[in-house]
Coordinates of C-alpha atoms and ligand atoms in Angstrom, one line a residue:
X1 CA 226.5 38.5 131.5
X2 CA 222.6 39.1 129.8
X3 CA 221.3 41.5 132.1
X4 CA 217.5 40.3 132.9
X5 CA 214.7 42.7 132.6
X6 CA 213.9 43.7 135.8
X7 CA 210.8 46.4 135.4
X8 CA 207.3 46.0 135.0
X9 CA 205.3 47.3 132.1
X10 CA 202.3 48.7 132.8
X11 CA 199.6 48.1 130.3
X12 CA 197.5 51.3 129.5
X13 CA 195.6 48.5 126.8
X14 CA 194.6 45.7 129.2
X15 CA 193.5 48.5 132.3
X16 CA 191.8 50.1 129.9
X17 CA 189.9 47.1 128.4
X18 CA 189.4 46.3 132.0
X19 CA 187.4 49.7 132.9
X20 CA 185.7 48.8 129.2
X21 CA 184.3 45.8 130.6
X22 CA 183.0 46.9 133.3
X23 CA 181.1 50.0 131.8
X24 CA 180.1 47.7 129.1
X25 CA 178.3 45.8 131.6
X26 CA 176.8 49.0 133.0
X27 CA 175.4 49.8 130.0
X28 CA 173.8 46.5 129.1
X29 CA 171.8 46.9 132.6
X30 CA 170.4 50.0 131.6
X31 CA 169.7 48.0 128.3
X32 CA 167.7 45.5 129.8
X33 CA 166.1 47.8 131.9
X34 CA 164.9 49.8 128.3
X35 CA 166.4 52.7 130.2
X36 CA 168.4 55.6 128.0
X37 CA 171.8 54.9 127.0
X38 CA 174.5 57.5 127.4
X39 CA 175.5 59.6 124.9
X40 CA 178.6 61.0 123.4
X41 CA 178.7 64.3 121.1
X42 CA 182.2 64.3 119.3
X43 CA 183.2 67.8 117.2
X44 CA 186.2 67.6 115.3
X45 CA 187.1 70.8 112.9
X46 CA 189.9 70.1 109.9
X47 CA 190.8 67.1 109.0
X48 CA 194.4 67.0 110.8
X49 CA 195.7 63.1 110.6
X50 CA 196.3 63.0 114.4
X51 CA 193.0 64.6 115.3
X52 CA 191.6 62.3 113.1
X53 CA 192.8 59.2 114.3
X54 CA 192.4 60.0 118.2
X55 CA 188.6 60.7 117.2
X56 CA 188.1 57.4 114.9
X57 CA 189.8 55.9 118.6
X58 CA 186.9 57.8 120.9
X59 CA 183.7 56.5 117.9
X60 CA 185.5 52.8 118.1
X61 CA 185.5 53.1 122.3
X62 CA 181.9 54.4 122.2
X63 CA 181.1 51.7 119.8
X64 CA 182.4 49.1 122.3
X65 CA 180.8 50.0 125.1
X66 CA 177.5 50.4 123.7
X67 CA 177.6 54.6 123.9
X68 CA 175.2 56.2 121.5
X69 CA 177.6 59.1 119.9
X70 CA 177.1 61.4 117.3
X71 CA 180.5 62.9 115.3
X72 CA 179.9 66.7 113.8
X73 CA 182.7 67.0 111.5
X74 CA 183.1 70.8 109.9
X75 CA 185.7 72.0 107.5
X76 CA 188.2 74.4 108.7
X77 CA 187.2 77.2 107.3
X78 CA 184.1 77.5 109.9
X79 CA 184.0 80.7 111.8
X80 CA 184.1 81.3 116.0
X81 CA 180.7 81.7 115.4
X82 CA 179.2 78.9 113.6
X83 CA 181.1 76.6 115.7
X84 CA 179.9 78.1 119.1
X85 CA 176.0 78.0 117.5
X86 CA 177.1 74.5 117.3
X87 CA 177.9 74.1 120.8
X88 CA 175.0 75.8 122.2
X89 CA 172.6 73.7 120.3
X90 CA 174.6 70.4 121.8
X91 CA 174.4 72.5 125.3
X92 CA 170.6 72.5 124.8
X93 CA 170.2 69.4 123.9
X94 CA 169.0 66.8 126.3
X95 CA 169.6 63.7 124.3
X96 CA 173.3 64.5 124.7
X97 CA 175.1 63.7 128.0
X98 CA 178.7 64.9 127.1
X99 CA 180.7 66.2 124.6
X100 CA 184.1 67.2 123.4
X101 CA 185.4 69.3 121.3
X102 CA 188.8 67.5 119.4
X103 CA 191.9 69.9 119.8
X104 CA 193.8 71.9 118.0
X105 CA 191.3 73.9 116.5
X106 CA 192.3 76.4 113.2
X107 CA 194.5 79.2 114.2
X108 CA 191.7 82.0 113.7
X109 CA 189.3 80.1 116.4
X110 CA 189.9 81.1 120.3
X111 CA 190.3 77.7 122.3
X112 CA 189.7 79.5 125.3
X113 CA 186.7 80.9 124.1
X114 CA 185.4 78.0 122.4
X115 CA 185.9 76.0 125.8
X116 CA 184.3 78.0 127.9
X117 CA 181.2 77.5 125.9
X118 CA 180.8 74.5 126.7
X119 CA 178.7 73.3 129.5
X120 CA 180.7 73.0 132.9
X121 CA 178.1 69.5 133.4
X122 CA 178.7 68.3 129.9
X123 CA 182.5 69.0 129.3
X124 CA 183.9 65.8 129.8
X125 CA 187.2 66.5 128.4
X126 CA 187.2 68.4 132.3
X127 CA 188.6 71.4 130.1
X128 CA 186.0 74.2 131.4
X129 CA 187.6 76.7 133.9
X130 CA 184.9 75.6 136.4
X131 CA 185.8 72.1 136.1
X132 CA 189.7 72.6 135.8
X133 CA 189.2 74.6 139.5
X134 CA 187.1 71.9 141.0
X135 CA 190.6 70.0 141.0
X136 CA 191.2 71.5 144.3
X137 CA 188.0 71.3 145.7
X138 CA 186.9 68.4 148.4
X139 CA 184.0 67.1 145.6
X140 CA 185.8 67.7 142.5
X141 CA 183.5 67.5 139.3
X142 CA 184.4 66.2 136.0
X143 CA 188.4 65.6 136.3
X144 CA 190.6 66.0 133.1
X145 CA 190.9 62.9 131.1
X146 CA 194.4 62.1 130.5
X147 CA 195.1 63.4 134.0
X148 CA 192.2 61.0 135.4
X149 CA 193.9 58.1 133.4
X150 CA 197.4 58.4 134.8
X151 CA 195.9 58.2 138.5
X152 CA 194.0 55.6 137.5
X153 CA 196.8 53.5 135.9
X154 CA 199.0 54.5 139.3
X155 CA 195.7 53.3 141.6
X156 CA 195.6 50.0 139.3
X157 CA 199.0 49.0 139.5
X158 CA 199.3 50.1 143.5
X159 CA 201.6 52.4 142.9
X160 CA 201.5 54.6 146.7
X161 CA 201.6 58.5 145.8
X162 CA 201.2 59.4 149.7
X163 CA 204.4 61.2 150.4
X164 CA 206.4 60.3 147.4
X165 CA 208.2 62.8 145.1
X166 CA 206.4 63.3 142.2
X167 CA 208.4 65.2 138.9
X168 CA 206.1 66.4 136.6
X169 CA 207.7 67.6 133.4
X170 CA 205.5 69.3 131.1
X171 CA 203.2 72.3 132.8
X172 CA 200.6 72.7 130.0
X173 CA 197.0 73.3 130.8
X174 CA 196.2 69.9 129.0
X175 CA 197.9 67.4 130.7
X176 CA 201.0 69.1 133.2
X177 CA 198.8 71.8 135.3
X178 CA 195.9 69.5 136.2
X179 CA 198.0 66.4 136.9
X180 CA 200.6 67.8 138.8
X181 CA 197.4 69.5 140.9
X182 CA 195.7 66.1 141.3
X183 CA 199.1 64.2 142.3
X184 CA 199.5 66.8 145.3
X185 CA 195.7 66.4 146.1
X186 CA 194.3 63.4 145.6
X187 CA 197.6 61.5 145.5
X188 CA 198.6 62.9 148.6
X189 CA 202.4 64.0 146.9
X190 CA 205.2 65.9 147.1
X191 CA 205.2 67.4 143.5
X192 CA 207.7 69.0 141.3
X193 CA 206.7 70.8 138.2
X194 CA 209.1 71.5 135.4
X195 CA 208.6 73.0 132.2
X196 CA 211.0 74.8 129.4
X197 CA 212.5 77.2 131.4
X198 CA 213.5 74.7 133.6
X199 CA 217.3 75.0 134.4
X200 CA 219.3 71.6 135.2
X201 CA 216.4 69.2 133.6
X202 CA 218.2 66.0 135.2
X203 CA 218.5 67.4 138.5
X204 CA 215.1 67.5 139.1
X205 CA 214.2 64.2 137.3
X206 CA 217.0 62.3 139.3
X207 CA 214.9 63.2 142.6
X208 CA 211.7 61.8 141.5
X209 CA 209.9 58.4 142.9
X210 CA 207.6 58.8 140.2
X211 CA 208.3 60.3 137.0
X212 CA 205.7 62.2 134.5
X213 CA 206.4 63.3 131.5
X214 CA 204.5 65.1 129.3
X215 CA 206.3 67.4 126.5
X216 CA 206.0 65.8 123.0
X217 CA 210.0 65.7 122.9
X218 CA 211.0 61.8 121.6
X219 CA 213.9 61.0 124.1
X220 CA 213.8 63.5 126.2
X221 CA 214.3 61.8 129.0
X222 CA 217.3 59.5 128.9
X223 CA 219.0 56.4 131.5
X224 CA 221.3 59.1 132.9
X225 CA 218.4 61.3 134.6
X226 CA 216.6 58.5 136.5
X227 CA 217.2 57.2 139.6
X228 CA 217.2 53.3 140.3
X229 CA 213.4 52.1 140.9
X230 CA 211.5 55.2 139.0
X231 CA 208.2 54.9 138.8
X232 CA 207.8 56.1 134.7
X233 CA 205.1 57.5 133.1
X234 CA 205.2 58.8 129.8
X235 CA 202.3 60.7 128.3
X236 CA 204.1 62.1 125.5
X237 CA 203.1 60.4 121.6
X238 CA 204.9 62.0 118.8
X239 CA 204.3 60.9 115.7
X240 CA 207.7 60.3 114.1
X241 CA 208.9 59.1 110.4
X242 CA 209.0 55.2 110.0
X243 CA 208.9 53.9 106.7
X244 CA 209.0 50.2 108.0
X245 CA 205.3 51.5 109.2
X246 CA 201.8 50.9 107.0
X247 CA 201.2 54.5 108.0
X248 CA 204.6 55.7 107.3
X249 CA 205.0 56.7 111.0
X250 CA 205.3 55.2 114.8
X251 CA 204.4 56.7 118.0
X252 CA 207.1 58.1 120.3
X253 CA 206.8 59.1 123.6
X254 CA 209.3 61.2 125.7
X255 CA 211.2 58.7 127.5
X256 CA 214.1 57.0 125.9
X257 CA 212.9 53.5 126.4
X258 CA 216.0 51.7 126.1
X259 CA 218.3 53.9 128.6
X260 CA 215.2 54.4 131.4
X261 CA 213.3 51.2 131.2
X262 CA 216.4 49.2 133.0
X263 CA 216.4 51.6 135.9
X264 CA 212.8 51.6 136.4
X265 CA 210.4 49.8 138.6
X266 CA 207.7 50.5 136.5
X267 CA 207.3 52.0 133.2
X268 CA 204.2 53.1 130.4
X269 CA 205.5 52.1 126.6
X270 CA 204.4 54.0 124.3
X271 CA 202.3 53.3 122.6
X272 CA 199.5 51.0 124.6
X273 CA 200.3 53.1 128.0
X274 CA 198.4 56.2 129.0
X275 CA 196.4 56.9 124.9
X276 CA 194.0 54.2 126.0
X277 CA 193.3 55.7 129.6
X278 CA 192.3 58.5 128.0
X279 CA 190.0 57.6 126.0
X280 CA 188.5 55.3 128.9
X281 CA 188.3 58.2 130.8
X282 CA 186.2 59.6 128.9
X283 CA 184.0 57.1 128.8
X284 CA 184.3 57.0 132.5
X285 CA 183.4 60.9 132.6
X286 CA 180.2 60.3 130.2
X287 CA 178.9 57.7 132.6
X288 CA 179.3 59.7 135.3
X289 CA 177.7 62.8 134.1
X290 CA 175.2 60.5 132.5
X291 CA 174.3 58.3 135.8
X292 CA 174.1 62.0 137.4
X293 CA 171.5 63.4 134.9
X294 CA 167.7 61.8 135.6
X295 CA 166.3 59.7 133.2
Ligands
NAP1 P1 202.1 71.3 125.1 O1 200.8 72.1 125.3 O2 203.0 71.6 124.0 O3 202.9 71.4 126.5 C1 204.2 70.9 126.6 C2 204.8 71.3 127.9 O4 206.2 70.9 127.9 C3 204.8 72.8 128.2 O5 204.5 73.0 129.5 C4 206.3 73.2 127.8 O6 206.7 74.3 128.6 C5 207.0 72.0 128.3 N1 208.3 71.9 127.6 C6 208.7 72.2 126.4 N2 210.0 71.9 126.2 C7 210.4 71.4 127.4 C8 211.7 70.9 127.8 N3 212.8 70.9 127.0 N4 211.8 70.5 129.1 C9 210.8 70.5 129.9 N5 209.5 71.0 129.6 C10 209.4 71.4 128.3 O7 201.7 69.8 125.0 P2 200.6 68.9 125.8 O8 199.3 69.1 125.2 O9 200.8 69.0 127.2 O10 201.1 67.4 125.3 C11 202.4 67.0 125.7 C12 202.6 65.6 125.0 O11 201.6 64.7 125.5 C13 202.4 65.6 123.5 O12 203.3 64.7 122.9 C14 201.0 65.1 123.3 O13 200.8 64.5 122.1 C15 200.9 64.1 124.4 N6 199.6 63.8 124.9 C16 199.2 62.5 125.0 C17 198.0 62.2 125.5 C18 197.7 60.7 125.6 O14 196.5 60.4 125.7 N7 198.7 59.9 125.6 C19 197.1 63.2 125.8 C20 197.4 64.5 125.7 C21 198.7 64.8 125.3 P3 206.2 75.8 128.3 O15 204.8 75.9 128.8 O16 207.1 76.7 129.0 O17 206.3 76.0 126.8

């Protein structure tokens, strides 16, 4: 007997062209009305292919809404210094509603310094101590992108977080810390956090009603260590060999497709899941600061 696909996918691209629309529309209002236009600083240091390519993703985005952005690429050979006279002046500047600045950096630059540089009212990568605390706050400021994406992908596709079991595997600052935070207080969850130390992976993922995965392992997660109905998300994109690729690569995220998919409710692909919330959200986060700003 063919066994029928039974899951849904949820579609990171067509959400995320959704909230596109809609700030695309925004933006033309404030056109009409000859009013500024936000405004996107990018900085990216090196010219690592990944960082590279999620950057050429955040210009296209900005492009398409109708953002005014400005990129300031430097080699990787630029000191702590020069990089944090670079953010100061973008701090200072009041053209500039928001910026990021693209990780990793080179080894010999502090990410924690460099990050708490940044303005708290223009990070909206949501990276600054200030805003990373504000998580737990009643008026949370500017929320963590990818983080913000995954609830909103949840919120999109009615998935109910109030008193479900959430398994959040993966506990980096980036993407596991914040989102496990903002599943237990916005989302109103139950929330296990697992990380490399971790000891009987599956028994923890087995118990979860939704499903979070964010390591960078490709197949991590396999059939065997879902239940039936798992709500899946996988946040994980590593970029593995493929020579039937143009680039020479595909995308892998952490969830083996094949064996989890079948047992799922819903399920992310990678890729076209969560990458495009994130870059939505920070569009999303530059309005916001933007609309908060007076013009
Ligand atoms: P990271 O900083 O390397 O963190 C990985 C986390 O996974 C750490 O908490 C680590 O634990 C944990 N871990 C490692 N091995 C594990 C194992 N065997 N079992 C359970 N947990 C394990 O990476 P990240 O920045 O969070 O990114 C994770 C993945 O998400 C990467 O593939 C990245 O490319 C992807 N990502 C995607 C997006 C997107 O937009 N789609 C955005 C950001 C990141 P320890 O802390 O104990 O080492």
């Amino acid at each position: 007997m063919v066994e029928t696909k039974k899951y849904t996918l949820i579609d990171g691209r067509k959400v995320a062209a959704d909230i596109k629309k809609e700030i695309a529309d925004r933006v033309d209002e404030l056109r009409r009305e000859k009013k500024k236009l936000p405004h996107l600083a990018i900085i990216l240091v090196g010219d690592d292919g990944a960082s590279t390519t999620y950057v050429d993703g955040k210009v296209k985005a900005c492009k398409e809404v109708g953002f005014h952005y400005s990129l300031l690429r430097f080699a990787d050979t630029i000191s702590e210094e020069r990089l944090i006279k670079h953010i100061d002046q973008i701090n200072n500047d009041d053209d500039i509603d928001g910026f990021i600045v693209q990780l990793p950096l080179p080894a010999h630059i502090s990410v924690d310094r460099v990050t708490e540089r940044i303005n708290p009212e223009k990070d909206v990568d949501g990276f600054t101590n200030q805003n990373f605390g504000s998580i737990t706050s009643t008026h949370p400021l500017i929320l963590p992108a990818t983080p913000f994406g995954v609830l909103e992908l949840l919120r999109r596709y009615n998935v109910e977080t109030l008193g479900k079991h959430c398994v959040m595997v993966g506990a980096s600052r980036l993407v596991g810390a914040p989102l496990s935070m903002m599943l237990a207080e916005q989302g109103r969850a139950t929330v296990t956090i697992c990380h490399k130390y971790t000891k009987d992976l599956s028994e923890h993922t087995k118990q979860a009603d939704i499903l979070l995965v964010a390591v960078g392992k490709p197949g991590l997660i396999t059939g065997d260590m879902v239940k039936e109905g798992v709500v899946v998300i996988d946040i994980g994109t590593t970029r593995v060999e493929d020579a039937s690729k143009a680039k020479g690569f595909a995308l892998k995220g952490d969830v083996d497709f094949e064996t989890v998919a079948p047992k799922s409710s819903l399920i992310t692909p990678v890729p076209g899941g969560v990458g495009p919330m994130t870059i939505v959200s920070l569009l999303l986060n530059t309005l916001r600061v933007f609309e908060q700003r007076a013009h």
